[in-house]
CSV table of C-alpha atoms and ligand atoms in Angstrom, one decimal:
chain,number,residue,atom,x,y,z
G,1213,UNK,CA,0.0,0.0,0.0
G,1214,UNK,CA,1.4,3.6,-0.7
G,1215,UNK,CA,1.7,6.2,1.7
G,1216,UNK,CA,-1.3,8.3,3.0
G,1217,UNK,CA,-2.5,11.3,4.6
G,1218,UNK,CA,-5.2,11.6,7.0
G,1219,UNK,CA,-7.2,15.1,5.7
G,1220,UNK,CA,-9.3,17.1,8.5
G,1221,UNK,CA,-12.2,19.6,7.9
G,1222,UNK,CA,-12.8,21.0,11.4
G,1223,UNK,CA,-16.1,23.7,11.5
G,1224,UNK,CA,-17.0,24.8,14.7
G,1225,UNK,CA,-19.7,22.3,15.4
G,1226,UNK,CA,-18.3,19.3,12.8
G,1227,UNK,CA,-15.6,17.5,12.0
G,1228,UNK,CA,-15.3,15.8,8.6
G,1229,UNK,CA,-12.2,13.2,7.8
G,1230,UNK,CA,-10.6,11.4,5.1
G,1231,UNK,CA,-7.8,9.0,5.0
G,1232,UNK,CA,-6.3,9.3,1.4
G,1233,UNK,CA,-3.9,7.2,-1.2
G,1234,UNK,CA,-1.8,9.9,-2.3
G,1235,UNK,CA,-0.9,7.6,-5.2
G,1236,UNK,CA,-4.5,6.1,-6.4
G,1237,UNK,CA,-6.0,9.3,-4.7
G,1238,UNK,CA,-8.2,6.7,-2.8
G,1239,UNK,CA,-10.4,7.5,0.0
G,1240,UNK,CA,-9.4,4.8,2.8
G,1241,UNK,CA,-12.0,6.0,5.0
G,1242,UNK,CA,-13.8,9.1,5.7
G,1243,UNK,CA,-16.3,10.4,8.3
G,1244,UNK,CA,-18.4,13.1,9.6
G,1245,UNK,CA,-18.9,14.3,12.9
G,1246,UNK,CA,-21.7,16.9,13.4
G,1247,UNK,CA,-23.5,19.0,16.5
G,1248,UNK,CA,-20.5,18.5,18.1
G,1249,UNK,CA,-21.4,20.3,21.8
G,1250,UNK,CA,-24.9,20.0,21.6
G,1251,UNK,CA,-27.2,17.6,23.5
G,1252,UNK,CA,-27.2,14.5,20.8
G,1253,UNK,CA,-24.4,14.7,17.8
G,1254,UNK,CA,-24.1,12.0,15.2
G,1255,UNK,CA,-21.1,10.3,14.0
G,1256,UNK,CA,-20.3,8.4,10.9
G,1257,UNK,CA,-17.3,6.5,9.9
G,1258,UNK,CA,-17.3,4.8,6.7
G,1259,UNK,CA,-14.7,1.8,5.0
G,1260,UNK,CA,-15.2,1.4,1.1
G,1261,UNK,CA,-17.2,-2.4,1.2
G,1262,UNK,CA,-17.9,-2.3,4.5
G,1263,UNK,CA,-21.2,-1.7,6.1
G,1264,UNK,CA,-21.3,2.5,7.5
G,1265,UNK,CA,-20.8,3.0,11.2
G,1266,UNK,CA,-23.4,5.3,12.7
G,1267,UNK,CA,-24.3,6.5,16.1
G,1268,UNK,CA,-25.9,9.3,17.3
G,1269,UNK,CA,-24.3,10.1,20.6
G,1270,UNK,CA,-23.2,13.3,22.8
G,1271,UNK,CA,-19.7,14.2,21.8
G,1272,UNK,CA,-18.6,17.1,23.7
G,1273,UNK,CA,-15.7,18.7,21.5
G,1274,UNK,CA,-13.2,17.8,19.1
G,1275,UNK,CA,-11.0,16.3,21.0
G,1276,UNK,CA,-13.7,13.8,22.7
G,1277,UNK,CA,-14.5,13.8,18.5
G,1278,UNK,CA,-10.8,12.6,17.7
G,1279,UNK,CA,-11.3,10.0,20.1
G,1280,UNK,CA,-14.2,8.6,18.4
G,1281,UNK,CA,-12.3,8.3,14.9
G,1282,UNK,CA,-9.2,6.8,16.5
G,1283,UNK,CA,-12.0,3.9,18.3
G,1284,UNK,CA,-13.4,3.9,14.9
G,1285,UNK,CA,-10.2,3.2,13.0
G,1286,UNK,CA,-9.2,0.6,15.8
G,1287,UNK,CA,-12.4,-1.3,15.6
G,1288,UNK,CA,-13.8,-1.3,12.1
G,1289,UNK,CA,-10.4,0.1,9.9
G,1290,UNK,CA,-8.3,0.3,8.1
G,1291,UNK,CA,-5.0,0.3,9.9
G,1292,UNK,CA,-3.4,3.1,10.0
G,1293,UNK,CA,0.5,1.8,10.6
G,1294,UNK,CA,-0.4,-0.5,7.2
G,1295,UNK,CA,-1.9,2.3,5.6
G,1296,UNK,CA,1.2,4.1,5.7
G,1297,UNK,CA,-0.1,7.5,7.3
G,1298,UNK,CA,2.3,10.2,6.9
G,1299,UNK,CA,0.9,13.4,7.6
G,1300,UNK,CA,-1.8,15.0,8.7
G,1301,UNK,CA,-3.4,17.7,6.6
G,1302,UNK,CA,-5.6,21.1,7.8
G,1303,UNK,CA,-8.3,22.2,5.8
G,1304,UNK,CA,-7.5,26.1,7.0
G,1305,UNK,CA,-10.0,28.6,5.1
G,1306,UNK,CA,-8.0,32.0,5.8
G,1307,UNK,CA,-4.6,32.4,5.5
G,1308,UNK,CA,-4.6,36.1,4.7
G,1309,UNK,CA,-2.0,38.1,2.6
G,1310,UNK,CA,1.1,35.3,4.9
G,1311,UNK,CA,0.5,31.8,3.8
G,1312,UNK,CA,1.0,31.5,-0.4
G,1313,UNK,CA,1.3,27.8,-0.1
G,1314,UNK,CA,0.6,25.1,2.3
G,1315,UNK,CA,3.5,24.7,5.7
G,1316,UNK,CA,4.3,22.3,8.2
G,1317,UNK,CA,1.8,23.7,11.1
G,1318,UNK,CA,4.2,24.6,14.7
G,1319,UNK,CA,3.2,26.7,17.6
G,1320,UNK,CA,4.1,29.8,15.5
G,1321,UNK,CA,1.8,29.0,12.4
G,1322,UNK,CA,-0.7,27.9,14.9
G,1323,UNK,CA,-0.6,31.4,16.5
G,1324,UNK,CA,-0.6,33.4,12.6
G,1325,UNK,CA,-4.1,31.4,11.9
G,1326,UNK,CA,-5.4,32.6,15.5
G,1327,UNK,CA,-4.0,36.3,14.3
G,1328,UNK,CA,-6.2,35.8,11.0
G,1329,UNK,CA,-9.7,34.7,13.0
G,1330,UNK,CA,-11.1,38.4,12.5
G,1331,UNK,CA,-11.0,37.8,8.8
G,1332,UNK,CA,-12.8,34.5,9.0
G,1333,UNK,CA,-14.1,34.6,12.3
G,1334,UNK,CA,-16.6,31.7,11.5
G,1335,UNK,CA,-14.2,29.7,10.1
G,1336,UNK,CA,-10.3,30.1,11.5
G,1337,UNK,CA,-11.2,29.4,14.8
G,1338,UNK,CA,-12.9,26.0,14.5
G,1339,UNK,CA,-10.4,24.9,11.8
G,1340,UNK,CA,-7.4,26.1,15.0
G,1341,UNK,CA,-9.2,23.9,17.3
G,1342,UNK,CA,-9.3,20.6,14.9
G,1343,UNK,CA,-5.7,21.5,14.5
G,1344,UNK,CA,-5.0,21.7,18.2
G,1345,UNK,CA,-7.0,18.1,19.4
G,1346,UNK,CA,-5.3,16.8,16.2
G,1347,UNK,CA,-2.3,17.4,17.4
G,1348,UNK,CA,-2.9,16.0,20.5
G,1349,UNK,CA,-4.5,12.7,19.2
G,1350,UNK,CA,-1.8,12.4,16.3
G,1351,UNK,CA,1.5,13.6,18.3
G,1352,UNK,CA,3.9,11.7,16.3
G,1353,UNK,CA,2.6,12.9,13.0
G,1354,UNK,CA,3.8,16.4,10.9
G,1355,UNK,CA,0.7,18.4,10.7
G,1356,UNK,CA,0.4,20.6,7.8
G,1357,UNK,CA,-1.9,23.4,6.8
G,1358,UNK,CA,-3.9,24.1,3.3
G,1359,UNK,CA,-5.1,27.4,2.8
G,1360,UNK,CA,-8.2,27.8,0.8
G,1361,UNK,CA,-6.9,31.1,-0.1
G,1362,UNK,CA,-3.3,30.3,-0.8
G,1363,UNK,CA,-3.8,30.0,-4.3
G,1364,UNK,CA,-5.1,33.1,-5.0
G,1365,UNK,CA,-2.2,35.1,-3.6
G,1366,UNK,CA,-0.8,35.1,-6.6
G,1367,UNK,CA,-3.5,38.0,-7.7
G,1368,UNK,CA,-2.6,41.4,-8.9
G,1369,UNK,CA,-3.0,44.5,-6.7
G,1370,UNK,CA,-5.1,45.3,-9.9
G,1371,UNK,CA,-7.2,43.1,-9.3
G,1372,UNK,CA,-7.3,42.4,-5.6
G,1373,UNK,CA,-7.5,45.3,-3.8
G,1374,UNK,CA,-10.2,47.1,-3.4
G,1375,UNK,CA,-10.6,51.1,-4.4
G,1376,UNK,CA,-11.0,52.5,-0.9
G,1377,UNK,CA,-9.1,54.3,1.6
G,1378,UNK,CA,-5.5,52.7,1.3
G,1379,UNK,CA,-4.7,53.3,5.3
G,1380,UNK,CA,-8.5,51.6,6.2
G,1381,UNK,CA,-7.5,48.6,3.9
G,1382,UNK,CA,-3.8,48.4,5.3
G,1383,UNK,CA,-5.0,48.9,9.1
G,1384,UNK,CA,-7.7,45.7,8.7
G,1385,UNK,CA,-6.2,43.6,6.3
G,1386,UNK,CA,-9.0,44.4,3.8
G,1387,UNK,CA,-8.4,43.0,0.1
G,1388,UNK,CA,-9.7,40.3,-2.2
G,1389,UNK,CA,-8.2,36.9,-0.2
G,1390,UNK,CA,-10.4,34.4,-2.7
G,1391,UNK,CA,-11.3,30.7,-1.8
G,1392,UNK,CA,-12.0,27.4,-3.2
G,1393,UNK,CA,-8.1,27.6,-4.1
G,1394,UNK,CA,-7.4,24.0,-2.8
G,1395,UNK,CA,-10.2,22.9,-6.1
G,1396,UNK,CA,-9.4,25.4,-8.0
G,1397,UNK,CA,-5.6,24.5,-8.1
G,1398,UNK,CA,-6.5,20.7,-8.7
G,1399,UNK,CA,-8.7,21.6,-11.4
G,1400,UNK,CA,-6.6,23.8,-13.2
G,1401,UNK,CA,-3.6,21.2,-12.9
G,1402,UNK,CA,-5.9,18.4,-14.2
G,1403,UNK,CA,-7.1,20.5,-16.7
G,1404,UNK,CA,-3.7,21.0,-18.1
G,1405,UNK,CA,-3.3,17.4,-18.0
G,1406,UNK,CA,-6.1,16.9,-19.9
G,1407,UNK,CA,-5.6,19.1,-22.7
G,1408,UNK,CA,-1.8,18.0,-22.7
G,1409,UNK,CA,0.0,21.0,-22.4
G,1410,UNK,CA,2.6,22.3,-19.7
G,1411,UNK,CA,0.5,24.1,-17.5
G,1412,UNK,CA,2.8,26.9,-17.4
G,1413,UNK,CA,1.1,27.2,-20.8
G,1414,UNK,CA,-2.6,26.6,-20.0
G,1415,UNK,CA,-5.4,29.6,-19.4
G,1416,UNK,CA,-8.1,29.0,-18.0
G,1417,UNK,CA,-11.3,29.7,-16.1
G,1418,UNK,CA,-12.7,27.4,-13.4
G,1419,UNK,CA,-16.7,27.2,-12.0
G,1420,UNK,CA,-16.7,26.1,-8.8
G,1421,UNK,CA,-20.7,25.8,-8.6
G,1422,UNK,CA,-21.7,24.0,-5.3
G,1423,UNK,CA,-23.5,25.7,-2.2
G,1424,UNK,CA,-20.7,27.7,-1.9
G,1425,UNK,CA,-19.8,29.2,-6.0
G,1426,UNK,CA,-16.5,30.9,-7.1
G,1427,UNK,CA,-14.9,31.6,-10.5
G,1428,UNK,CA,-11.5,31.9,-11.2
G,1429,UNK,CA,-8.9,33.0,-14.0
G,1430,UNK,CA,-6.2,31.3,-14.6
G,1431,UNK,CA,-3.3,32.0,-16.4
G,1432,UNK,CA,-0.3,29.6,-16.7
G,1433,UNK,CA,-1.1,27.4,-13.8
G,1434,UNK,CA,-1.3,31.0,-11.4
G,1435,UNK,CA,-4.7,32.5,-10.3
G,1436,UNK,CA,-5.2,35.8,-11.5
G,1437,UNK,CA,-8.7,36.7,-10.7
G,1438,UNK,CA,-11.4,35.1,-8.7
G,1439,UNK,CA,-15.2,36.2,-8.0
G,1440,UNK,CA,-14.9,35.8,-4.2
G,1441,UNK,CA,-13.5,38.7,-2.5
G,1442,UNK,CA,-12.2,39.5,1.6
G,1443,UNK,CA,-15.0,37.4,2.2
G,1444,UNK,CA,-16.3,34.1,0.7
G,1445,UNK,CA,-20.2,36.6,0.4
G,1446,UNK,CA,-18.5,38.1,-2.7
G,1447,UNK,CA,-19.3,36.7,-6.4
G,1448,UNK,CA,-21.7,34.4,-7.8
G,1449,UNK,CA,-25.2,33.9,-6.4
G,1450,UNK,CA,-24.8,30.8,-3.9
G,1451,UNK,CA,-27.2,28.5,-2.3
G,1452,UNK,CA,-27.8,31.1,0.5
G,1453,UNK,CA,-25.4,33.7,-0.5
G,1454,UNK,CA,-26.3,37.0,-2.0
G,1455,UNK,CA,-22.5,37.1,-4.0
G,1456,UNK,CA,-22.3,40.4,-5.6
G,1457,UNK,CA,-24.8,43.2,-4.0
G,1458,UNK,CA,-24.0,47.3,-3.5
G,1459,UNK,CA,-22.6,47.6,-0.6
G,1460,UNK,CA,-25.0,50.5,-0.3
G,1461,UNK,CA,-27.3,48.0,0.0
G,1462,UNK,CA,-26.3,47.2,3.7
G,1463,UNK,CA,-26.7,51.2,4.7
G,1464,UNK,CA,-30.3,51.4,3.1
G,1465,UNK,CA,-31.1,48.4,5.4
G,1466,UNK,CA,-29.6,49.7,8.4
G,1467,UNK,CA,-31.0,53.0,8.5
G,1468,UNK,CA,-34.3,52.7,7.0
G,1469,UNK,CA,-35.3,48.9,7.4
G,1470,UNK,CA,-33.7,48.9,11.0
G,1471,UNK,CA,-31.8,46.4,10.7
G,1472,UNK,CA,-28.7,45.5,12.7
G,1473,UNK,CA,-25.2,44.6,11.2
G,1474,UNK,CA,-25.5,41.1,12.5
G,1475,UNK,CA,-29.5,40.7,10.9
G,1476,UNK,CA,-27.6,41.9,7.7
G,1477,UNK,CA,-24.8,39.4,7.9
G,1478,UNK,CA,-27.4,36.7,8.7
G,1479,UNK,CA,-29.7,37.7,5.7
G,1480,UNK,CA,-26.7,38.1,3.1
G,1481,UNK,CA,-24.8,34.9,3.8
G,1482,UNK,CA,-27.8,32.6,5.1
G,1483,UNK,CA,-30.7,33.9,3.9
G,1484,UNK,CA,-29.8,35.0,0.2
G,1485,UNK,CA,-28.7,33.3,-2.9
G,1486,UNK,CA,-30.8,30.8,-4.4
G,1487,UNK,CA,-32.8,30.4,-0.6
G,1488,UNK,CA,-33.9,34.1,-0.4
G,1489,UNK,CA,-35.0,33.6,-4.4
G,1490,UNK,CA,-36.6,30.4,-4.4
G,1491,UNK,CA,-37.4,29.3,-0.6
G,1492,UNK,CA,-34.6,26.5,-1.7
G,1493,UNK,CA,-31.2,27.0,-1.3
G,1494,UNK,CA,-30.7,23.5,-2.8
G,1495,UNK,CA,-30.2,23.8,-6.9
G,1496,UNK,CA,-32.2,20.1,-7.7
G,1497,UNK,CA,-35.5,21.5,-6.2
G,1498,UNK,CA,-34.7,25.1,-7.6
G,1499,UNK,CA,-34.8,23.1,-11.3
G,1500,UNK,CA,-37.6,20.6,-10.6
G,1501,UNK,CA,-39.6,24.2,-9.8
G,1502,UNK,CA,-38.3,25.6,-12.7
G,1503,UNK,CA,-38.9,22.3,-14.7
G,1504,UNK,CA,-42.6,22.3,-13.1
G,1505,UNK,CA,-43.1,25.9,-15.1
G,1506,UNK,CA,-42.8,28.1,-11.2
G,1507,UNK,CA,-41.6,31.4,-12.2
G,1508,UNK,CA,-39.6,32.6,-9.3
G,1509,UNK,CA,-37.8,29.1,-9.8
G,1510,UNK,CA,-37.3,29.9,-13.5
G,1511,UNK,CA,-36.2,33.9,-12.8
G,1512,UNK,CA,-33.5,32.4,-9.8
G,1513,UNK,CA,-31.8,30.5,-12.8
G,1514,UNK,CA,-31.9,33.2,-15.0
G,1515,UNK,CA,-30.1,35.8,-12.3
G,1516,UNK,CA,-27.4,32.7,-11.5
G,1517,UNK,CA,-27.0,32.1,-15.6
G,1518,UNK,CA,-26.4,36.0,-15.6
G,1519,UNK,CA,-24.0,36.3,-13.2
G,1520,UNK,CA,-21.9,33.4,-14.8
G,1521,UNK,CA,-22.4,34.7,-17.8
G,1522,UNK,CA,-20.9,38.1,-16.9
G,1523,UNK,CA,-18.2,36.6,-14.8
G,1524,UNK,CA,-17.1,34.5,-17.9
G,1525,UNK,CA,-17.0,37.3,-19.8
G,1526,UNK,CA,-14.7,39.4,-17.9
G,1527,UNK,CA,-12.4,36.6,-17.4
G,1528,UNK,CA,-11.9,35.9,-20.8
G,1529,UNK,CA,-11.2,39.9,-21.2
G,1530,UNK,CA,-8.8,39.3,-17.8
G,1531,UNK,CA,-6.8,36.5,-19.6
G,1532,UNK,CA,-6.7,37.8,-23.3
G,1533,UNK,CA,-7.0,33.8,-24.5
G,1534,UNK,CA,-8.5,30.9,-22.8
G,1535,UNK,CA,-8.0,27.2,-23.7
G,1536,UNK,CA,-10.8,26.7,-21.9
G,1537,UNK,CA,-13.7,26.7,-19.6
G,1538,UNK,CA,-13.8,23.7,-16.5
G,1539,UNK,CA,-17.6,23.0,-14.4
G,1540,UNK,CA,-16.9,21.1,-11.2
G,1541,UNK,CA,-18.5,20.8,-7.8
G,1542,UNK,CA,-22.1,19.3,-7.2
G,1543,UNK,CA,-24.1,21.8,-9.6
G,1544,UNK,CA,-21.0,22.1,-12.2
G,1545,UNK,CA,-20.6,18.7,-12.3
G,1546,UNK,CA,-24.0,17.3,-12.6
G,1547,UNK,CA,-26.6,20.0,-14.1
G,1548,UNK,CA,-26.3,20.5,-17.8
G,1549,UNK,CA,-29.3,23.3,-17.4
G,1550,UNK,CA,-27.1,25.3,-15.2
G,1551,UNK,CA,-23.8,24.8,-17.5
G,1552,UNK,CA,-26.0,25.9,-21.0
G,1553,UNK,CA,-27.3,28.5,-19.1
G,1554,UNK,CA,-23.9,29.9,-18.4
G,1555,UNK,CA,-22.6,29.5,-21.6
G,1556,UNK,CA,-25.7,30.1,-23.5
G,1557,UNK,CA,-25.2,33.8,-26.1
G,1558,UNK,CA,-21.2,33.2,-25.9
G,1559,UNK,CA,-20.9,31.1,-28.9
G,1560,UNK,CA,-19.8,34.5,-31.2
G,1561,UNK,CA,-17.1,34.9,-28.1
G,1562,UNK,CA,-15.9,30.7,-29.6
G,1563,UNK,CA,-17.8,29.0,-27.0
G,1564,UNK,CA,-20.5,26.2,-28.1
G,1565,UNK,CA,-21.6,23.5,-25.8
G,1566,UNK,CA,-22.6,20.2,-27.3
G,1567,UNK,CA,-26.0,19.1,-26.1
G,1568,UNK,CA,-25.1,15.7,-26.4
G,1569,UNK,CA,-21.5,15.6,-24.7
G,1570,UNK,CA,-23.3,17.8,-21.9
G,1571,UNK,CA,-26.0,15.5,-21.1
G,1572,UNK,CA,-23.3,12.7,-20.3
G,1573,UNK,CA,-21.9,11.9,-16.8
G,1574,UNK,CA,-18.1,12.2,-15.6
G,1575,UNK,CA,-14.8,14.0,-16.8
G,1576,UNK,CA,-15.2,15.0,-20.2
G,1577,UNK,CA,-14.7,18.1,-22.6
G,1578,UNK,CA,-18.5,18.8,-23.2
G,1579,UNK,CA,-18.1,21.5,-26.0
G,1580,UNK,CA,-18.5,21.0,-29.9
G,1581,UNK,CA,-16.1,20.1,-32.0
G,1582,UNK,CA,-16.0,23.8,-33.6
G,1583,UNK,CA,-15.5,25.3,-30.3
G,1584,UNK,CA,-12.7,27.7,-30.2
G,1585,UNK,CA,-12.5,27.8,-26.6
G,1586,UNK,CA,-12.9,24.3,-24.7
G,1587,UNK,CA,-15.7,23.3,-21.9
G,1588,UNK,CA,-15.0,20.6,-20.0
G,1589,UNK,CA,-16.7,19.0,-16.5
G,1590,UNK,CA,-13.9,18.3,-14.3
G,1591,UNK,CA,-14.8,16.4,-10.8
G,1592,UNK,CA,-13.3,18.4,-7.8
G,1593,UNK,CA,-11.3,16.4,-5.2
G,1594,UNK,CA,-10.1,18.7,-2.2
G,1595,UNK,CA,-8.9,16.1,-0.2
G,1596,UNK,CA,-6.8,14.9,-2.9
G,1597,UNK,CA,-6.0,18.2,-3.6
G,1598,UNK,CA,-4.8,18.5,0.2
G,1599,UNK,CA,-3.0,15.0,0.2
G,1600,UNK,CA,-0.8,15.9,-2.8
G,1601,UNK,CA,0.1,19.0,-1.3
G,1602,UNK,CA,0.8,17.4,2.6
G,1603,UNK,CA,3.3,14.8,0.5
G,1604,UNK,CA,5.0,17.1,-1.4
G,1605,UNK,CA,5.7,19.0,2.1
G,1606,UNK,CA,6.4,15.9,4.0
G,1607,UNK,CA,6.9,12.7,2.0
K,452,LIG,P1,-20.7,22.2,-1.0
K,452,LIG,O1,-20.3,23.6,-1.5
K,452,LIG,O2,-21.5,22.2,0.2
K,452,LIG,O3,-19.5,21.2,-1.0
K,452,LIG,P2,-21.6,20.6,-3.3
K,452,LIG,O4,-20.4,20.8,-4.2
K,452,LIG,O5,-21.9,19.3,-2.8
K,452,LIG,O6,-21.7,21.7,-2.1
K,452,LIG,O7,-22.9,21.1,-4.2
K,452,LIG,C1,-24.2,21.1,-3.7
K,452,LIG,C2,-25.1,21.7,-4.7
K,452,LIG,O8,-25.0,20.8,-5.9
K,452,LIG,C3,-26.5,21.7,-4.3
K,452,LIG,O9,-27.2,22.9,-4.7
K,452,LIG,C4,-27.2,20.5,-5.0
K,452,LIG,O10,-28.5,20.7,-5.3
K,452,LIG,C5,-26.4,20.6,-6.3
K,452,LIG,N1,-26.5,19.4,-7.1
K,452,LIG,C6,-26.1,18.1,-6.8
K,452,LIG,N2,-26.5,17.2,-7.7
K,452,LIG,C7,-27.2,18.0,-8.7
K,452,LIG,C8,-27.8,17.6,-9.9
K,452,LIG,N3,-27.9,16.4,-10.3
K,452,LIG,N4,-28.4,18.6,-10.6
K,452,LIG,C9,-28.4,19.9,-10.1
K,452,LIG,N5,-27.8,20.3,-9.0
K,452,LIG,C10,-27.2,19.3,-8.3
């Protein structure tokens, strides 16, 4: 068996695992913890051919979680000494304007993500405290962390800061960070793969479409551009996320709705998107609506196909020449209405979907032959994505 890497997701109330093959990019195991703290949480552990473990139990944090999984790995497998486990890697969502690449997590790193929680203050915390009980349950192990905005460092001030006042922006840390960079670097490498050229040599723009949705240009294997901005709110309409909005927006609703900054927050990132448009933030009821003839199911499509459309547009002006255009996540990867949408009045721009190629399932280029620019559907994998990059660091 070749070497593998145990990949953690910590959120504040969950815990999500996966014990990868960094050769076969196999998933050994995985799991999901979730309502960690509260009064019943459930835990899953699953083995490829084996039956799913499942209890619902109180588990009273993450380390009491980690405890769980080790029991779990013990009891029901696979072996972790015969699976080779090398490393340990972090799913860490913020890693501000410090961390361009994934590092070998010590006492000092651990401290920088703590110094980044008030630009993710959802997020860098919990993914601190998976670190920390990790660290206690796996003490032998090097622990690494992957920065979801790591790949996008590589933006232009041009493009990632924002046009306000330079000593505001410098004093809180306040520029374009971008996500999704652990799937959008996989994609863009596979894509290169796929369409045989260096990647060094490869533009492209990526369409991260799941609940969460980000774009990104590409250019020569380096991002240049993405749609999400200081916050993962920015960009594309999401499954409860507003995306783009003017920020006047927020004032109008403040001083003449009433509302307070924290209703806002709460009706821009949870109550928005395809949720606030539909009553669904889920995208397969938003089409059987919209297949069932309900407007305000068709209109949500049509404001999401807009937005892509838009974003596309600017991208391809961004990178001067694209090689192509790459779907992947749970909407880009499986709904053909969404990806026509997208696409649909760019075929004068070189880009022409083919129905047929479309309607199929799995990797594969989905544009016509005639199609200047290429579409593809490429399957995400993260905790690949996050495997590769723990081996390269530690293997
Ligand atoms: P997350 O960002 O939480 O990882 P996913 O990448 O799993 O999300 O994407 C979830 C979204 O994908 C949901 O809106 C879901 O409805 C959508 N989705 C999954 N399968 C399909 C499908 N066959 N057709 C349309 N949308 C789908």
């Amino acid at each position: 068996m070749s070497a593998s890497v145990f990949v953690i997701n910590a959120g504040s109330s969950s815990l999500k695992y996966q014990l990868v093959a960094v050769d076969s990019g196999e998933a050994l195991a995985s799991g999901l913890i979730e309502r960690i703290g509260e009064t019943t949480g459930r835990a899953m552990h699953q083995v490829p051919g084996r039956d799913d473990v499942v209890e619902q139990r109180v588990i009273t944090d993450h380390a009491h979680a980690f405890g769980w999984v080790l029991r779990q790995f013990d009891a029901h497998g696979p072996d972790l000494d015969e699976a080779q486990l090398i490393g340990i890697g972090h799913r860490v969502v913020q890693g501000g304007a410090r961390f361009d690449r994934a590092v070998l997590i010590d006492d000092d790193v651990a401290q920088q993500i703590d110094d980044l929680a008030p630009l993710a203050p959802l997020h860098n915390p919990a993914n601190l405290q998976g670190i920390r009980s990790a660290r206690a349950t796996f003490p032998g192990f090097p622990h690494v962390a992957v920065f979801d905005t790591a790949f996008h460092l590589t933006i232009p001030p041009a493009a990632h800061r924002y046009a306000i006042d330079e000593r505001v922006a410098a004093d809180h840390r306040i520029r374009k960070y971008g996500f999704h960079g652990t799937s959008h670097q996989f994609v863009s490498r596979r894509m290169a793969e796929l369409l045989g050229k260096p990647l060094e040599q490869v533009n492209t723009i990526l369409l991260h479409l799941g609940n969460g949705a980000s774009a990104t240009a590409v250019r020569g294997g380096e991002s240049i551009e993405t749609s999400m901005g200081m916050t993962p709110l920015a960009g594309l309409v999401m499954g409860t996320r507003s995306g783009d909005i003017d920020p006047g927006v927020i004032f109008h609703l403040h001083r003449t709705a009433g509302m307070s900054i924290d209703e806002i927050d709460t009706l821009l990132n949870k109550r928005s998107g395809l949720l606030g448009l539909t009553g669904t933030g889920d995208m397969r009821d938003v089409q059987q609506a919209a297949d069932a003839g309900i407007p305000r199911a068709v209109e949500a499509l049509e404001i999401v196909a807009h937005r892509l459309r838009g974003t596309v547009g600017a991208y391809l002006a961004h990178l001067g020449r694209t090689d192509a255009i790459a779907f992947t996540a749970g909407i880009g990867e499986n709904s053909p209405a969404v990806r026509t949408a997208a696409l649909s009045g760019l075929e004068g721009l070189g880009i022409v979907i083919d129905p047929e190629r479309n309607a199929g399932r799995g990797e594969r280029c989905i544009s016509a032959a005639g199609s200047a620019i290429e579409v593809w559907v490429v399957p995400t994998d993260e905790e690949l994505e996050i495997a590769r990059q723990v081996a390269a660091l530690v293997g």
